[in-house]
């Protein structure tokens, strides 16, 4: 409802049914007006440079929400742009926000002047300064001080990138289209000059953290006026007048304009993962000129950011918040062309009917935060995303783990697709596809992909189902590219058990009671990797014996973490896990040590930066919280289950200080919006503590008021006077009634309720009663 009273339709349940859940909440009851947007719009609060320094791996360039194209500068960093660099190698079409390995960077384009003599973009890169650089959602501008001074502007559509270059007055104004150099490893490329205004390319590449199957991107670039000259290059050999070049190495095309009169050149690049016809069709659908595209991009971002209105808090916090919200809407990205065709994971062309096909699935990351945020704020797109994941299984034979473009990379471990899809089910986004989704999830949970499948799935499932744990066999050769669960048996067992718990809840809801009992029993398999001698989880070897050092800070076979950090990853059965380690008092003692709680109370920001954080990729040999990495994202909310909910607020607010509105203001890799979504949800005070289920833990918001547009309903959170000092919950009311629980359900949120916090300067008894705790699943 863009705060005008208009109710958008919501997939999965009617507004009346949701109102009934909340005890007859009137749909026509007057509500206080939402906070007004800033005069220059909400896009004016977004800093797209946040995370471009210190390995946040974000990008500052132009994209629209969930757009196929992310047109952004590449400076030589492995994932695109590094704020410390001072040369731009090109503006390329594909980037993913916060990935930790090389992806995308297809078709870097750079304006130059003079003769074309260099073909390596590291050598012909153009100098720039941040003093002559600016960006907002959907638009980027930079002055290039090389080549006599050129201004480059970028904007984007859903499947296109738009460029405008203002050259000095010269008869040799060039645009270089480099098909042979991408962020990933190119396998083969072809470039063709089709006519006096159009260049087409086919780029096949591979890579990520490890080698993967190749994929192909098709591009077509159309300029707003004819070239005066053109040519290609292959290796170091530059030719004039040649129309095509094919290579397994460095190659590309160049086109030239006379800018002695009109100094501006515009170009639109469309891409497709299907074929050249798909790229051409996408170009026809969106070749509207630069200014119109830029206006449309800004309007799209204003509408999307307007789903959340905040009031109160420092200006820097509001900028950080809206910048995080912006990044959370960048992925997954559209994968189907304007005609509905897409390339499936079987390598064949298919057509999406009745939904938009999406791709790029960093599921090990996003199932914990971003999937839930999008289910609330983008229910229509979230439905299509869930259907796209089911389509991956239909086309390619198995559910994905970490999908890039049209291929499975098998990066990361565990079973993240299960909580991703069960989350969609719990939000009503799989209406009409519930049994289809359940069949796919059951097959995934109970089996292992065949050897001739490129998917690894749950490759530790045989022993997990037989013995109740995934054995850790670090030396076992990998049969497929990517990661293997049997190399990370300790964490894989915990991730499988979490997924089983979420699937048990879905099975019970659908009436599959025998399955529900079986999966619920398996959800308690985390107990099978608990070592009573150390009091921590510990991987087992192929012989069943505990392995590795007894010191949990030096544990082995936990993916990007230690036994300390994975201790709390049992959201399906926190009461059982707490009992296992000795009860609430023992759990609180361990949590206090984990968060360095005494030091945190004295200096939260310093504790976060000096005790918790030791580097963006420093995952191991630690007994403290790591707010930069996914296994720990739920950990601060464990206090909600141990009778000390005020400590959740202390830890969450300390972690929020790691997010700032500077280039260094991202905590670790953003991982396709995962960390940004954590910031948004934690700042609002409502966090998905059982990812894949329907339970949201509560902590003190950092804003006086937040209004969420939930696709037809408004959910409002208030905390008047909240601040660093006044941060403790004194009482809570939900729709005017006293509320003692430390959690809400998804239906309570999506029904359009009002959650009111009263805050104070010291902890209270709110949420400390045993009945305030979220129950275990199963």
XYZ file of C-alpha atoms in Angstrom:
778
model
C 0.000 0.000 0.000
C 2.243 2.912 -0.909
C 0.799 4.760 2.099
C -2.178 5.998 0.071
C -4.768 3.553 1.367
C -4.514 1.293 -1.705
C -4.443 -2.403 -0.779
C -2.366 -4.641 -3.044
C -3.364 -8.284 -3.411
C -1.367 -10.751 -1.330
C -0.681 -14.324 -2.396
C -1.745 -17.106 -0.039
C -4.538 -15.675 2.142
C -7.187 -13.022 1.951
C -7.089 -9.940 4.072
C -10.296 -10.987 5.813
C -8.893 -14.392 6.774
C -5.758 -12.827 8.153
C -7.799 -10.330 10.127
C -9.788 -13.178 11.622
C -6.595 -14.770 12.857
C -5.954 -11.657 14.880
C -9.319 -11.760 16.568
C -11.418 -9.668 14.256
C -9.125 -6.728 13.610
C -11.154 -4.240 11.580
C -9.827 -3.603 8.112
C -11.391 -0.169 8.147
C -10.159 0.926 11.544
C -8.306 4.237 11.314
C -4.545 4.052 11.613
C -2.082 6.843 12.324
C -0.434 8.230 9.240
C 2.889 6.663 8.313
C 5.995 8.842 8.552
C 6.553 11.073 5.546
C 9.299 10.347 3.041
C 12.247 12.778 2.835
C 11.869 15.638 0.396
C 14.402 14.103 -2.025
C 12.819 10.664 -1.734
C 13.928 7.528 0.044
C 16.530 6.849 -2.636
C 18.329 9.901 -1.299
C 19.007 7.983 1.914
C 20.808 5.123 0.150
C 24.590 5.004 -0.079
C 25.429 2.407 -2.740
C 29.127 2.538 -1.812
C 28.573 0.846 1.555
C 30.439 -2.451 1.548
C 32.763 -1.610 -1.346
C 35.774 -1.620 0.998
C 37.113 -4.332 3.313
C 35.528 -7.236 1.402
C 31.872 -6.401 1.722
C 31.980 -7.120 -2.025
C 28.992 -4.954 -2.894
C 28.786 -2.927 -6.098
C 27.920 0.764 -6.529
C 26.486 0.645 -10.041
C 22.988 0.685 -11.505
C 20.288 -1.971 -11.101
C 16.550 -2.131 -10.543
C 14.978 -4.404 -7.899
C 15.803 -8.025 -8.758
C 16.961 -6.922 -12.228
C 18.830 -9.240 -14.579
C 21.435 -6.534 -15.265
C 23.639 -4.853 -12.666
C 25.717 -2.367 -14.684
C 28.642 -1.381 -12.498
C 32.322 -0.416 -12.668
C 35.071 -3.007 -12.238
C 38.338 -1.775 -10.777
C 40.398 -4.953 -10.548
C 38.902 -6.489 -7.419
C 37.938 -10.143 -7.807
C 34.234 -9.389 -7.407
C 34.177 -6.039 -9.181
C 34.698 -2.748 -7.394
C 37.078 -1.818 -4.575
C 36.747 1.655 -3.083
C 40.518 1.844 -2.525
C 41.251 1.522 -6.245
C 41.638 4.498 -8.564
C 41.254 2.998 -12.055
C 38.178 1.572 -13.774
C 38.706 -1.280 -16.231
C 35.172 -1.264 -17.576
C 31.474 -1.113 -16.802
C 30.157 -4.667 -16.955
C 26.650 -6.084 -16.981
C 26.485 -8.738 -14.246
C 27.329 -8.423 -10.531
C 26.065 -10.118 -7.385
C 26.000 -8.192 -4.121
C 28.470 -9.521 -1.599
C 29.662 -12.786 -3.120
C 33.043 -13.982 -1.893
C 34.372 -15.397 -5.167
C 34.636 -14.382 -8.797
C 31.272 -14.175 -10.538
C 29.920 -12.118 -13.409
C 31.689 -9.088 -14.805
C 30.534 -10.026 -18.295
C 31.252 -7.572 -21.127
C 33.206 -4.745 -19.461
C 32.738 -1.646 -21.626
C 34.989 1.421 -21.418
C 35.037 4.738 -23.302
C 38.469 5.920 -24.515
C 39.932 8.338 -27.047
C 42.735 8.053 -29.575
C 44.021 4.974 -31.338
C 43.077 1.561 -29.970
C 46.379 -0.173 -29.220
C 45.883 -2.008 -25.916
C 43.551 -4.960 -25.442
C 44.109 -5.830 -21.763
C 41.695 -3.816 -19.623
C 44.219 -3.664 -16.800
C 46.449 -1.671 -19.153
C 43.855 0.591 -20.779
C 41.947 1.234 -17.516
C 40.894 4.839 -16.900
C 41.805 6.855 -13.805
C 39.085 8.335 -11.613
C 38.584 10.032 -8.266
C 35.799 9.638 -5.726
C 35.504 13.424 -5.768
C 34.042 13.088 -9.258
C 31.860 10.036 -8.600
C 28.270 9.704 -7.399
C 25.562 7.103 -7.263
C 21.996 6.466 -6.162
C 19.760 3.428 -6.620
C 19.441 2.849 -10.349
C 22.047 5.438 -11.417
C 25.838 5.834 -11.343
C 28.092 8.624 -12.630
C 31.872 9.046 -12.717
C 34.339 11.391 -14.338
C 37.242 9.547 -15.956
C 40.328 11.742 -15.871
C 42.120 9.675 -18.524
C 41.630 10.115 -22.284
C 41.097 13.863 -22.090
C 38.277 13.604 -19.553
C 35.154 11.509 -20.147
C 31.961 11.449 -18.108
C 30.305 8.050 -17.820
C 26.712 7.603 -16.645
C 24.936 4.287 -16.075
C 21.348 3.260 -15.442
C 19.433 0.017 -15.822
C 16.164 -1.640 -16.733
C 14.941 -5.096 -15.817
C 17.041 -6.787 -18.512
C 19.132 -3.925 -19.877
C 21.987 -1.646 -18.945
C 22.049 1.910 -20.306
C 25.232 3.924 -20.774
C 25.822 7.573 -21.618
C 29.331 8.810 -22.329
C 30.227 12.481 -22.723
C 33.550 12.733 -24.579
C 35.885 15.623 -25.250
C 35.731 17.077 -28.761
C 37.584 14.506 -30.853
C 37.310 12.491 -34.032
C 38.473 9.380 -32.169
C 35.963 8.758 -29.383
C 35.961 5.010 -28.790
C 33.868 2.508 -26.898
C 35.675 -0.757 -26.148
C 33.541 -3.874 -25.657
C 35.766 -6.467 -24.031
C 34.219 -9.914 -24.431
C 37.275 -11.902 -23.360
C 37.829 -10.498 -19.858
C 35.279 -11.056 -17.107
C 35.446 -11.483 -13.358
C 34.958 -15.213 -13.854
C 37.151 -17.325 -16.148
C 36.062 -17.073 -19.787
C 36.054 -20.303 -21.790
C 35.200 -18.949 -25.228
C 33.788 -15.732 -26.627
C 32.489 -14.394 -29.911
C 31.848 -10.762 -30.815
C 30.132 -9.485 -33.970
C 29.585 -5.998 -35.385
C 26.146 -6.450 -36.934
C 25.624 -3.019 -38.509
C 26.666 0.593 -38.054
C 25.020 0.823 -34.613
C 24.938 -2.691 -33.166
C 27.407 -5.121 -31.565
C 26.507 -8.630 -30.429
C 28.438 -11.102 -28.274
C 28.335 -14.610 -26.862
C 30.331 -15.171 -23.660
C 30.843 -18.620 -22.158
C 32.520 -18.750 -18.769
C 32.885 -20.767 -15.639
C 34.064 -20.420 -12.085
C 33.072 -19.287 -8.625
C 34.946 -20.388 -5.542
C 35.795 -23.573 -7.443
C 35.481 -24.702 -11.034
C 31.928 -25.247 -12.243
C 30.054 -26.205 -15.357
C 30.203 -23.457 -17.999
C 27.307 -21.125 -18.687
C 26.664 -18.662 -21.513
C 25.515 -15.049 -21.577
C 24.338 -13.415 -24.803
C 24.561 -9.643 -25.176
C 23.522 -7.078 -27.729
C 24.516 -3.402 -27.572
C 22.819 -0.747 -29.687
C 24.143 2.812 -29.933
C 22.023 5.892 -30.516
C 23.960 6.870 -33.646
C 26.166 5.231 -36.266
C 29.867 4.566 -35.759
C 32.418 6.308 -37.935
C 34.767 3.315 -37.661
C 34.925 -0.065 -35.968
C 37.076 -3.145 -35.548
C 37.932 -6.095 -33.329
C 40.871 -7.527 -31.457
C 42.092 -11.031 -30.771
C 44.853 -11.365 -28.227
C 47.150 -8.375 -28.763
C 46.232 -8.010 -32.436
C 43.937 -5.055 -33.153
C 42.202 -4.871 -36.533
C 40.129 -2.149 -38.198
C 37.065 -2.920 -40.266
C 36.776 -6.519 -39.090
C 33.282 -7.543 -38.052
C 33.803 -10.607 -35.878
C 36.257 -12.313 -33.582
C 36.121 -15.657 -31.784
C 38.626 -16.692 -29.170
C 39.320 -18.791 -26.100
C 41.388 -15.898 -24.766
C 41.296 -12.119 -24.859
C 39.156 -10.560 -27.567
C 36.624 -7.820 -28.134
C 35.318 -5.101 -30.431
C 35.776 -1.352 -30.633
C 33.577 1.292 -32.215
C 34.400 4.950 -32.905
C 32.433 8.190 -33.032
C 33.136 11.755 -34.049
C 32.374 13.976 -31.056
C 33.704 17.259 -32.405
C 30.047 18.332 -32.579
C 27.720 16.172 -30.510
C 29.879 14.963 -27.636
C 27.403 12.493 -26.144
C 27.070 8.820 -27.064
C 24.354 6.602 -25.611
C 24.146 2.813 -25.721
C 21.789 0.154 -24.427
C 23.020 -3.364 -23.676
C 20.566 -6.225 -23.230
C 21.530 -9.667 -22.028
C 19.953 -13.115 -22.159
C 20.901 -16.505 -20.759
C 18.917 -18.215 -23.561
C 20.173 -17.068 -26.967
C 20.880 -14.089 -29.200
C 17.191 -13.759 -30.091
C 16.403 -13.482 -26.392
C 18.883 -10.624 -25.970
C 17.451 -8.880 -29.035
C 13.918 -9.256 -27.676
C 14.959 -7.831 -24.316
C 16.550 -4.879 -26.123
C 13.360 -4.170 -28.067
C 11.363 -4.294 -24.848
C 13.510 -1.721 -23.025
C 15.384 0.483 -25.512
C 13.701 3.683 -24.332
C 16.696 5.994 -24.048
C 18.871 6.863 -21.087
C 16.815 9.558 -19.380
C 13.570 7.609 -19.481
C 15.323 4.481 -18.168
C 16.919 6.474 -15.343
C 13.551 7.947 -14.306
C 11.925 4.526 -14.373
C 14.738 3.037 -12.286
C 14.434 5.743 -9.655
C 10.665 5.353 -9.515
C 11.014 1.578 -9.136
C 13.351 2.034 -6.176
C 11.159 4.679 -4.561
C 8.190 2.304 -4.713
C 10.215 -0.575 -3.314
C 11.856 1.364 -0.475
C 8.488 2.877 0.370
C 7.462 -0.544 1.682
C 9.179 0.497 4.922
C 8.894 3.879 6.646
C 10.917 4.659 9.754
C 10.703 7.513 12.224
C 13.274 8.578 14.785
C 16.875 7.521 15.177
C 19.964 9.420 14.014
C 20.229 10.430 10.364
C 23.243 8.127 9.856
C 21.229 5.182 11.161
C 18.387 5.920 8.732
C 20.863 6.056 5.857
C 22.416 2.779 6.934
C 18.993 1.185 7.301
C 17.704 2.198 3.871
C 21.000 1.244 2.259
C 20.621 -2.212 3.779
C 17.011 -2.407 2.622
C 18.172 -1.466 -0.890
C 20.743 -4.252 -0.986
C 18.205 -6.791 0.257
C 16.159 -6.146 -2.912
C 18.987 -6.789 -5.396
C 18.724 -10.576 -5.588
C 17.669 -13.170 -6.626
C 17.666 -11.804 -10.163
C 15.371 -12.225 -13.129
C 16.449 -15.163 -15.284
C 13.723 -15.276 -17.917
C 13.607 -13.090 -20.995
C 10.825 -10.687 -21.901
C 9.144 -13.529 -23.821
C 9.240 -15.794 -20.744
C 11.989 -18.110 -22.004
C 14.870 -19.107 -19.746
C 17.662 -21.662 -19.750
C 16.988 -24.411 -17.255
C 19.547 -26.383 -15.313
C 19.300 -29.090 -17.947
C 20.890 -26.633 -20.402
C 17.697 -26.387 -22.459
C 15.362 -23.499 -23.180
C 12.049 -23.469 -21.328
C 9.241 -20.952 -20.969
C 7.927 -19.695 -17.652
C 4.150 -19.535 -17.732
C 2.300 -17.616 -15.066
C 5.411 -16.529 -13.202
C 8.747 -14.776 -13.676
C 11.716 -17.129 -13.513
C 14.482 -16.069 -11.116
C 18.049 -17.292 -10.658
C 21.156 -16.851 -8.456
C 20.552 -18.791 -5.256
C 22.951 -18.213 -2.375
C 20.693 -20.390 -0.251
C 23.153 -21.265 2.552
C 23.127 -17.549 3.291
C 19.720 -16.214 2.348
C 17.521 -18.858 3.984
C 18.355 -17.350 7.374
C 17.244 -13.730 6.849
C 16.663 -12.431 3.346
C 14.094 -15.040 2.319
C 11.944 -14.047 5.289
C 12.296 -10.319 4.646
C 11.275 -10.735 1.015
C 8.362 -12.966 1.976
C 7.049 -10.045 4.038
C 7.838 -7.129 1.736
C 7.824 -8.704 -1.732
C 5.290 -11.549 -1.550
C 4.542 -11.614 -5.279
C 8.199 -11.815 -6.244
C 8.865 -14.280 -3.419
C 6.172 -16.563 -4.810
C 7.839 -16.522 -8.210
C 11.226 -17.144 -6.603
C 9.894 -20.204 -4.802
C 8.290 -21.470 -8.008
C 11.616 -20.905 -9.774
C 13.400 -23.124 -7.255
C 10.801 -25.824 -7.875
C 11.360 -25.364 -11.598
C 15.072 -25.984 -11.093
C 14.134 -29.409 -9.754
C 11.644 -30.032 -12.556
C 14.146 -29.097 -15.274
C 17.399 -30.390 -13.826
C 16.267 -33.272 -11.648
C 17.153 -32.012 -8.168
C 16.712 -29.041 -5.875
C 19.565 -26.492 -5.827
C 22.133 -25.651 -3.185
C 24.050 -22.633 -4.557
C 22.974 -21.783 -8.074
C 24.681 -19.230 -10.282
C 22.907 -18.312 -13.483
C 21.986 -21.541 -15.235
C 24.250 -23.933 -13.288
C 24.671 -25.498 -9.863
C 27.965 -24.623 -8.200
C 27.525 -26.962 -5.184
C 29.172 -24.322 -3.020
C 28.545 -24.530 0.734
C 27.065 -27.451 2.637
C 23.977 -28.686 4.444
C 20.428 -28.505 3.100
C 19.521 -24.815 2.746
C 16.843 -25.307 0.100
C 14.514 -26.992 2.591
C 14.096 -24.050 5.009
C 13.981 -21.711 2.008
C 10.948 -23.494 0.561
C 9.267 -24.270 3.881
C 9.503 -20.557 4.659
C 7.641 -19.853 1.417
C 5.038 -22.435 2.413
C 4.573 -20.938 5.871
C 3.929 -17.548 4.253
C 1.276 -18.970 1.930
C 3.405 -18.374 -1.155
C 3.112 -21.947 -2.500
C -0.673 -21.938 -2.819
C -1.618 -24.526 -5.415
C 1.901 -25.997 -5.346
C 2.068 -27.307 -1.787
C 2.175 -31.006 -2.640
C 4.514 -30.444 -5.570
C 6.919 -28.651 -3.243
C 6.557 -31.286 -0.562
C 7.338 -34.116 -3.006
C 10.496 -32.337 -4.157
C 11.588 -31.622 -0.584
C 10.911 -35.177 0.546
C 12.964 -36.568 -2.330
C 15.789 -34.200 -1.459
C 15.625 -34.989 2.273
C 15.568 -38.759 1.823
C 17.972 -39.295 -1.057
C 21.238 -38.430 -2.769
C 21.486 -37.258 -6.385
C 22.796 -39.938 -8.779
C 26.432 -39.895 -9.806
C 25.637 -38.617 -13.297
C 23.800 -35.610 -11.828
C 25.786 -32.364 -11.455
C 24.048 -31.746 -8.124
C 25.542 -32.893 -4.807
C 22.385 -32.399 -2.736
C 22.673 -34.028 0.688
C 25.711 -36.079 -0.264
C 26.123 -37.235 3.339
C 22.581 -38.532 3.514
C 23.271 -42.290 3.411
C 25.106 -42.301 6.721
C 22.952 -39.547 8.182
C 19.780 -41.584 7.663
C 21.412 -44.831 8.786
C 23.474 -43.593 11.755
C 21.979 -40.202 12.608
C 24.989 -38.086 11.658
C 27.089 -37.106 8.659
C 30.591 -38.537 9.108
C 33.517 -36.247 8.465
C 35.983 -37.699 5.964
C 38.204 -34.758 4.941
C 40.370 -36.830 2.628
C 37.578 -38.356 0.593
C 37.960 -37.282 -3.061
C 35.131 -35.158 -4.389
C 33.105 -36.721 -7.166
C 31.667 -33.388 -8.297
C 32.842 -29.765 -8.363
C 32.059 -27.645 -5.332
C 31.856 -28.535 -1.656
C 30.994 -31.833 -0.004
C 28.998 -32.381 3.175
C 31.276 -35.246 4.214
C 34.165 -32.774 4.421
C 32.109 -30.747 6.932
C 30.289 -33.517 8.779
C 29.903 -31.637 12.053
C 28.078 -28.643 10.623
C 26.318 -30.712 7.938
C 24.671 -32.830 10.635
C 23.353 -29.701 12.349
C 22.143 -28.205 9.052
C 20.388 -31.439 8.029
C 18.677 -31.651 11.428
C 17.506 -28.037 11.149
C 16.074 -28.733 7.689
C 14.370 -31.903 8.929
C 12.678 -29.917 11.681
C 11.286 -27.398 9.223
C 10.135 -30.157 6.867
C 8.428 -31.946 9.777
C 6.355 -28.833 10.440
C 5.325 -28.612 6.772
C 4.539 -32.339 6.602
C 2.305 -32.138 9.673
C 0.455 -29.143 8.266
C -0.203 -31.012 5.005
C -1.443 -34.097 6.806
C 1.586 -36.323 6.177
C 1.714 -37.398 9.802
C 3.986 -40.430 9.484
C 6.524 -38.363 7.586
C 6.175 -35.582 10.136
C 7.061 -37.918 12.979
C 10.010 -39.323 11.057
C 11.433 -35.908 10.206
C 10.789 -34.632 13.722
C 12.806 -37.542 15.091
C 15.598 -36.772 12.635
C 15.529 -33.110 13.671
C 16.963 -34.266 16.995
C 20.007 -35.831 15.320
C 22.017 -32.855 16.518
C 22.312 -34.848 19.742
C 24.372 -37.465 17.911
C 27.259 -35.027 17.444
C 27.160 -33.792 21.031
C 30.234 -34.811 23.028
C 29.389 -34.990 26.757
C 33.089 -34.914 27.574
C 33.515 -31.417 26.129
C 29.928 -30.193 26.368
C 30.009 -29.105 22.709
C 29.108 -30.458 19.303
C 31.942 -32.406 17.721
C 32.279 -34.094 14.350
C 32.426 -37.873 14.111
C 34.675 -39.758 11.734
C 33.739 -42.621 9.454
C 34.236 -45.012 12.392
C 31.845 -43.037 14.593
C 34.539 -41.738 16.931
C 34.725 -38.053 17.785
C 37.522 -36.425 15.832
C 39.755 -33.389 15.980
C 40.870 -31.353 18.986
C 38.692 -31.446 22.075
C 38.974 -27.648 22.312
C 35.730 -26.399 20.653
C 37.519 -23.272 19.421
C 39.811 -25.515 17.358
C 37.160 -27.929 16.149
C 37.292 -29.462 12.678
C 34.630 -30.250 10.095
C 32.465 -27.186 10.758
C 31.972 -25.101 7.621
C 33.239 -21.546 8.109
C 32.983 -21.705 11.871
C 33.806 -23.527 15.072
C 31.844 -25.633 17.513
C 31.391 -22.505 19.637
C 29.670 -20.730 16.758
C 27.596 -23.722 15.676
C 26.520 -24.423 19.275
C 23.415 -22.279 18.825
C 22.322 -23.513 15.387
C 19.496 -25.668 16.721
C 16.511 -23.358 16.170
C 14.179 -26.325 15.720
C 14.760 -27.437 19.330
C 16.366 -24.757 21.451
C 14.733 -26.036 24.659
C 16.197 -29.483 24.012
C 19.630 -28.115 23.169
C 19.638 -25.954 26.297
C 18.785 -28.954 28.425
C 21.515 -30.932 26.698
C 24.235 -28.495 27.736
C 23.054 -28.261 31.330
C 19.995 -26.022 31.453
C 19.333 -22.294 31.250
C 21.925 -21.231 33.814
C 24.682 -23.154 32.043
C 23.506 -21.861 28.676
C 23.561 -18.263 29.890
C 27.068 -18.675 31.273
C 28.219 -20.027 27.936
C 26.389 -17.319 25.997
C 27.913 -14.591 28.164
C 31.380 -15.964 27.439
C 30.602 -16.312 23.733
C 29.512 -12.682 23.398
C 32.118 -11.315 25.853
C 29.080 -9.899 27.581
C 30.838 -8.121 30.466
C 33.073 -6.232 28.035
C 30.138 -5.573 25.747
C 28.236 -3.753 28.483
C 31.169 -1.423 29.048
C 31.873 -0.685 25.362
C 29.539 -2.331 22.841
C 31.047 -0.917 19.653
C 34.621 -1.649 20.640
C 33.759 -5.178 21.723
C 32.064 -5.775 18.383
C 35.062 -4.559 16.412
C 37.933 -5.862 18.504
C 36.652 -8.990 20.234
C 34.111 -10.393 17.776
C 35.534 -9.380 14.390
C 38.991 -10.413 13.210
C 38.740 -10.155 9.415
C 36.163 -10.847 6.692
C 37.359 -14.406 6.090
C 38.593 -15.331 9.568
C 36.168 -18.120 10.424
C 38.200 -20.496 12.556
C 40.105 -20.799 15.850
C 37.630 -18.648 17.749
C 35.398 -19.003 20.786
C 33.532 -15.734 20.210
C 30.590 -14.540 18.196
C 31.281 -13.884 14.514
C 28.601 -11.468 13.296
C 30.167 -11.491 9.814
C 29.168 -15.039 8.985
C 25.930 -16.938 8.601
C 26.126 -19.716 11.243
C 25.980 -17.057 13.979
C 23.143 -14.902 12.690
C 20.501 -16.374 15.020
C 22.814 -16.706 18.038
C 22.002 -13.338 19.743
C 18.357 -14.369 19.922
C 19.151 -17.482 21.968
C 18.786 -15.411 25.139
C 15.057 -15.211 24.351
C 14.917 -18.908 25.250
C 17.088 -18.750 28.355
C 15.040 -16.300 30.408
C 17.284 -13.269 29.790
C 15.749 -11.509 26.761
C 17.332 -8.136 27.580
C 20.707 -9.609 26.656
C 19.434 -10.238 23.136
C 18.915 -6.504 22.796
C 22.379 -5.776 24.191
C 24.067 -8.093 21.704
C 21.916 -7.140 18.718
C 22.440 -3.417 19.272
C 26.188 -3.941 19.614
C 26.237 -5.897 16.352
C 24.258 -3.151 14.627
C 27.137 -0.734 15.281
C 29.135 -2.696 12.696
C 26.791 -1.373 9.994
C 27.600 2.213 9.031
C 26.996 4.530 6.081
C 30.651 4.440 4.971
C 32.331 2.207 2.344
C 33.607 0.063 5.228
C 30.135 -0.176 6.737
C 29.358 -3.815 5.907
C 30.119 -6.652 8.284
C 31.716 -9.319 6.074
C 30.365 -10.283 2.653
C 26.794 -9.196 2.042
C 26.016 -12.616 0.473
C 23.177 -11.521 -1.814
C 21.463 -9.422 0.823
C 21.816 -11.782 3.792
C 23.713 -9.401 6.048
C 21.662 -6.442 4.879
C 18.449 -8.292 5.726
C 19.858 -9.145 9.165
C 20.426 -5.442 9.763
C 16.941 -4.451 8.574
C 15.102 -7.062 10.621
C 17.192 -6.565 13.747
C 16.724 -2.797 13.544
C 12.959 -3.277 13.293
C 13.030 -5.614 16.301
C 11.428 -8.671 14.666
C 13.744 -11.500 13.586
C 13.098 -15.028 12.131
C 14.453 -17.206 14.923
C 13.212 -20.431 13.316
C 14.213 -20.031 9.642
C 11.843 -22.088 7.565
C 9.075 -21.936 10.159
C 6.830 -19.075 11.251
C 8.375 -17.785 14.477
C 9.883 -14.317 14.889
C 11.839 -13.301 17.988
C 11.457 -9.836 19.486
C 14.080 -7.342 20.555
C 14.054 -3.595 21.095
C 13.745 -1.632 17.823
C 16.225 1.146 17.096
C 13.557 3.460 15.651
C 10.656 5.166 17.394
C 8.337 3.806 14.750
C 8.456 1.519 11.718
C 5.594 0.953 9.275
C 5.782 -2.031 6.931
C 3.657 -2.394 3.803
C 2.980 -6.126 3.602
C 1.244 -6.299 0.261
C -2.125 -5.093 1.461
C -1.726 -4.801 5.220
C 0.301 -2.489 7.409
C 2.361 -3.843 10.300
C 3.521 -1.132 12.696
C 6.214 -1.334 15.369
C 6.623 1.494 17.867
C 9.219 2.099 20.582
C 8.975 5.775 21.602
C 12.212 7.117 23.036
C 14.343 4.115 22.077
C 18.040 4.925 22.208
C 21.403 3.539 23.205
C 20.524 4.208 26.852
C 16.773 3.568 26.707
C 17.040 0.166 25.067
C 15.425 -2.320 27.446
C 11.889 -3.648 26.972
C 9.642 -2.780 29.910
C 6.422 -4.075 28.378
C 4.903 -4.971 25.019
C 1.416 -4.591 23.632
C 0.104 -6.267 20.506
C -2.997 -4.665 18.997
C -3.490 -2.900 22.321
C -3.352 -6.008 24.500
C -0.564 -6.808 26.937
C 1.853 -9.248 25.291
C 4.291 -11.365 27.321
C 5.741 -13.710 24.733
C 9.164 -13.098 23.225
C 7.983 -14.054 19.758
C 5.296 -13.501 17.134
C 4.068 -15.792 14.377
C 4.131 -14.927 10.699
C 0.357 -14.604 10.634
C 0.402 -12.106 13.465
C 2.753 -9.967 11.394
C 1.186 -10.376 7.946
C -2.267 -9.759 9.382
C -1.387 -6.114 9.803
C -1.046 -5.809 13.558
C 0.518 -3.151 15.756
C 3.375 -3.989 18.110
C 4.123 -1.392 20.778
C 7.247 -1.499 22.938
C 7.687 0.523 26.115
C 11.418 0.929 26.748
C 13.552 1.998 29.691
C 17.104 2.298 30.953
C 17.354 -1.055 32.758
C 16.188 -4.649 32.193
C 12.728 -5.672 33.363
C 10.916 -8.936 33.911
C 9.296 -8.874 30.486
C 9.711 -12.135 28.588
C 11.318 -14.022 31.456
C 8.460 -16.410 32.226
C 8.996 -19.970 30.920
C 5.792 -19.697 28.876
C 7.214 -16.673 27.033
C 9.659 -18.893 25.135
C 9.030 -20.088 21.572
C 8.285 -23.836 21.587
C 10.411 -26.424 19.826
C 9.316 -27.802 16.457
C 8.235 -31.430 16.570
